[in-house]
Amino acid sequence: MLADTRTALPAQRRATALADHRAFMVLLALAAALRLVTMLGYRPATLYWYDSFTYLDTAVHPAPSATFHPIGYPLLLRALLPFHNVDLIAAVQHTLGLATAILLYAVLRRRSAPAWPATTATAPLLLDASFLRLEHAVLSDTQFIFLITAALAALLWNPTLSLRATATAGLLFAAATLTRTIALPLLLLVGLVLAAQRAGLRRLTALTVAAALPLSGYATWYAVCHGRFAISGADGVALWARTMTFADCVRIQPPPDLAVLCPNGTTTDAASEYVWAPQASLNRLPGDRFTHNGLARSFAIRAILAQPLDYLADVATDTAIAFSWTPIAHPVRVTPAFGFGHGHGDLPAQPLIDKVTREYDPDIRGQSSVSPYADLLIAYQYVAYLRGPLLGAILLLGAAAIRRPRVALLPWVVAIGLLVGPVAVLDFDHRYVLPVIPVACLAAGLFRAIPYRMVRSR
């Protein structure tokens, strides 16, 4: 009898543990099925001009880009290059989406959040149709979301922050920065939060050094190719475009070399459109717009210092778009939500597309919908969409969870940084809001987490 009892107890514990995670496992299976339907319903993966094709081209010819796209995402595409199949990219990204949700759930349970709140926190990432579309596109955002979530998981996994955890987080934030440069200010925010929480000099040093090594290595490579120690050659252009919505050169009084970048009467419906508007002052200068990146940065900084309240007002106005119930098209040429549809889309006639087709995937073509899978997703997307007020409620719940600041403060600050940062340095984009959601849900999921000292006493 004793032997039977001893062998039965571990099996009973395993069954109890599985039952505790049953709701999440069901949700994860449903999410995997939705991603399979997406793969079947839209062939091939979604390719955007010109972002997707510059990523694919850089994957074939790795080099630091002097425009908006650093090397991080093209390295993933290069790893998949031997298969010459963009559908495989979508499959990998759908898997990354599921892996991100598993990380999110695991951290919450590790921090003693109950099963249902932890499962609910993963629901937007797993079920929102916007994430299905994002993962199905050749864009860097899915990789970026995974890296940010993994970095926060490293920092939150144990109540006692270790040197290994901070160093791992530093490497992951560096990888996220090389995927999307907006992660660099996030790294600074994380350092400030850890300093405020008295993480200690050694841990802050580990975070900084682990992040600095790969970033400085990439910046050195960038300097060899472009003659400047930097990570991006577009930061000044982006910030200049941000100031075009409010800049008044009568108040700025720029010197003659910067005055050529003053507003010239050209108007667009969004700050980011000034980057591409042919008649905008930057694009009327000789040469490529990115060759004037330093000049554009100098003008933008002078404009912000001369008109700080105007700058903050524009950032606040554009950030508020994220909380609208009905998605607002910003700029008006984009589809802010409910993008699954019927039909076939042709690719534009561009030499770069022909080059990528020859070198990366000979089957690249315009995307077509396939019934009945597309029919299901078209109906599903109107139900499974996180409305703006719900995102606001999640952020408020995360703010309420900060009553235990050593737990919820870090992901909540990162979520706010992800929300405001892109608007502050360029413009609002609905796609840029999606990385906010899982991080905000992580902070909100900690609202019901049991303090670690209570877990230990139990």
Coordinates of N, CA, C and O in Angstrom, one line a residue, residues 244-302:
M244 N 7.0 69.1 -38.0 CA 6.4 69.8 -39.1 C 4.9 70.2 -38.8 O 4.3 71.0 -39.5
T245 N 4.3 69.5 -37.8 CA 2.9 69.8 -37.5 C 2.8 71.0 -36.6 O 1.7 71.5 -36.4
F246 N 3.9 71.6 -36.1 CA 3.8 72.7 -35.2 C 4.9 73.8 -35.4 O 4.8 74.9 -34.9
A247 N 5.9 73.5 -36.1 CA 7.1 74.4 -36.2 C 6.7 75.7 -36.7 O 6.0 75.9 -37.8
D248 N 7.2 76.8 -36.0 CA 7.0 78.2 -36.4 C 8.4 78.8 -36.4 O 8.9 79.1 -35.4
C249 N 8.9 79.0 -37.6 CA 10.3 79.5 -37.7 C 10.4 81.0 -37.2 O 11.6 81.4 -37.0
V250 N 9.3 81.7 -37.1 CA 9.4 83.0 -36.5 C 9.8 82.9 -35.0 O 10.6 83.7 -34.5
R251 N 9.3 81.9 -34.4 CA 9.7 81.6 -33.0 C 11.0 80.8 -32.9 O 11.8 81.0 -31.9
I252 N 11.3 80.0 -33.8 CA 12.5 79.1 -33.7 C 13.7 79.9 -34.1 O 14.8 79.8 -33.4
Q253 N 13.6 80.8 -35.0 CA 14.7 81.6 -35.5 C 16.0 80.8 -35.8 O 17.0 81.0 -35.2
P254 N 15.8 79.8 -36.7 CA 17.0 79.0 -37.0 C 18.0 79.7 -37.8 O 17.7 80.7 -38.5
P255 N 19.3 79.3 -37.8 CA 20.3 79.9 -38.6 C 20.1 79.5 -40.1 O 19.3 78.6 -40.4
P256 N 20.8 80.2 -41.0 CA 20.5 80.0 -42.4 C 20.6 78.6 -42.9 O 19.8 78.1 -43.7
D257 N 21.6 77.8 -42.3 CA 21.7 76.4 -42.8 C 20.6 75.5 -42.4 O 20.3 74.5 -43.0
L258 N 19.9 75.9 -41.3 CA 18.7 75.2 -40.9 C 17.4 75.7 -41.4 O 16.4 75.0 -41.4
A259 N 17.4 77.0 -41.8 CA 16.2 77.6 -42.2 C 15.6 77.0 -43.5 O 14.4 77.1 -43.7
V260 N 16.4 76.3 -44.2 CA 15.9 75.6 -45.4 C 14.9 74.5 -45.1 O 14.2 74.0 -45.9
L261 N 14.9 74.1 -43.8 CA 14.0 73.0 -43.4 C 12.8 73.5 -42.7 O 12.0 72.7 -42.2
C262 N 12.5 74.8 -42.7 CA 11.3 75.3 -42.2 C 10.1 74.8 -43.0 O 10.2 74.5 -44.2
P263 N 8.9 74.8 -42.4 CA 7.7 74.5 -43.2 C 7.6 75.4 -44.4 O 7.8 76.6 -44.2
N264 N 7.2 74.9 -45.5 CA 7.2 75.7 -46.7 C 5.7 75.8 -47.3 O 5.6 76.1 -48.5
G265 N 4.7 75.5 -46.5 CA 3.4 75.5 -46.9 C 2.8 74.2 -47.3 O 1.6 74.1 -47.5
T266 N 3.6 73.2 -47.4 CA 3.2 71.8 -47.7 C 2.5 71.3 -46.5 O 3.0 71.4 -45.4
T267 N 1.3 70.7 -46.6 CA 0.5 70.2 -45.5 C 0.2 68.7 -45.8 O -0.1 68.3 -47.0
T268 N 0.2 67.9 -44.8 CA -0.2 66.5 -44.9 C -1.1 66.2 -43.7 O -1.3 67.0 -42.8
D269 N -1.8 65.0 -43.7 CA -2.7 64.7 -42.7 C -2.1 63.9 -41.5 O -2.8 63.5 -40.6
A270 N -0.8 63.7 -41.5 CA -0.1 63.1 -40.4 C 1.4 63.5 -40.5 O 1.9 63.7 -41.6
A271 N 2.0 63.5 -39.3 CA 3.4 64.0 -39.3 C 4.3 63.0 -40.1 O 5.2 63.5 -40.8
S272 N 4.1 61.7 -40.1 CA 5.0 60.8 -40.8 C 4.9 61.0 -42.3 O 5.9 60.7 -43.0
E273 N 3.9 61.6 -42.8 CA 3.7 61.8 -44.2 C 4.7 62.8 -44.8 O 5.0 62.8 -46.0
Y274 N 5.2 63.7 -43.9 CA 6.2 64.7 -44.3 C 7.5 64.0 -44.8 O 8.3 64.6 -45.6
V275 N 7.8 62.8 -44.3 CA 9.0 62.1 -44.7 C 9.0 61.8 -46.2 O 10.0 61.9 -46.9
W276 N 7.8 61.5 -46.7 CA 7.7 61.1 -48.1 C 7.1 62.2 -49.0 O 7.1 62.0 -50.2
A277 N 6.5 63.2 -48.4 CA 5.9 64.3 -49.3 C 6.9 64.9 -50.2 O 7.9 65.5 -49.7
P278 N 6.7 64.8 -51.5 CA 7.8 65.3 -52.5 C 8.1 66.8 -52.3 O 9.2 67.3 -52.5
Q279 N 7.0 67.6 -51.9 CA 7.2 69.0 -51.8 C 7.6 69.5 -50.5 O 7.8 70.7 -50.3
A280 N 7.7 68.6 -49.5 CA 8.2 69.0 -48.2 C 9.6 69.6 -48.3 O 10.4 69.2 -49.1
S281 N 9.9 70.5 -47.4 CA 11.2 71.2 -47.5 C 12.4 70.3 -47.5 O 13.4 70.5 -48.2
L282 N 12.4 69.2 -46.7 CA 13.5 68.3 -46.6 C 13.7 67.6 -48.0 O 14.9 67.4 -48.4
N283 N 12.6 67.2 -48.6 CA 12.7 66.5 -49.9 C 13.0 67.4 -51.1 O 13.2 66.8 -52.2
R284 N 13.1 68.7 -50.9 CA 13.4 69.6 -52.0 C 14.9 69.9 -51.9 O 15.4 70.6 -52.8
L285 N 15.6 69.4 -50.9 CA 17.1 69.6 -50.9 C 17.8 68.6 -51.8 O 17.2 67.5 -52.1
P286 N 18.9 68.9 -52.3 CA 19.6 68.0 -53.2 C 20.0 66.7 -52.5 O 20.3 66.7 -51.3
G287 N 20.0 65.6 -53.3 CA 20.4 64.4 -52.7 C 19.2 63.7 -52.0 O 18.1 64.1 -51.9
D288 N 19.6 62.5 -51.4 CA 18.6 61.7 -50.7 C 18.2 62.3 -49.4 O 19.1 63.0 -48.7
R289 N 17.0 62.2 -48.9 CA 16.5 62.8 -47.7 C 17.4 62.4 -46.5 O 17.7 63.1 -45.6
F290 N 17.9 61.1 -46.5 CA 18.6 60.6 -45.3 C 20.1 61.1 -45.3 O 20.7 61.0 -44.3
T291 N 20.5 61.7 -46.4 CA 21.8 62.4 -46.3 C 21.8 63.6 -45.5 O 22.9 64.2 -45.1
H292 N 20.6 64.2 -45.2 CA 20.5 65.4 -44.4 C 20.0 65.1 -43.0 O 19.4 65.9 -42.3
N293 N 20.2 63.8 -42.6 CA 19.7 63.4 -41.3 C 20.2 64.3 -40.1 O 19.5 64.7 -39.2
G294 N 21.5 64.6 -40.1 CA 22.1 65.4 -39.0 C 21.5 66.8 -39.0 O 21.2 67.4 -38.0
L295 N 21.3 67.4 -40.2 CA 20.7 68.7 -40.3 C 19.3 68.7 -39.8 O 18.8 69.6 -39.1
A296 N 18.5 67.7 -40.2 CA 17.1 67.5 -39.8 C 17.0 67.4 -38.3 O 16.1 68.0 -37.6
R297 N 18.0 66.6 -37.7 CA 18.0 66.5 -36.2 C 18.2 67.8 -35.5 O 17.5 68.1 -34.5
S298 N 19.2 68.6 -36.0 CA 19.5 69.9 -35.4 C 18.3 70.8 -35.5 O 17.9 71.5 -34.5
F299 N 17.6 70.8 -36.6 CA 16.4 71.7 -36.7 C 15.3 71.2 -35.8 O 14.7 72.0 -35.1
A300 N 15.1 69.9 -35.7 CA 14.0 69.4 -34.8 C 14.3 69.7 -33.4 O 13.3 70.1 -32.6
I301 N 15.5 69.6 -32.9 CA 15.8 69.9 -31.5 C 15.6 71.3 -31.2 O 15.0 71.7 -30.2
R302 N 16.0 72.2 -32.1 CA 15.7 73.7 -31.9 C 14.2 73.9 -31.9 O 13.8 74.8 -31.1

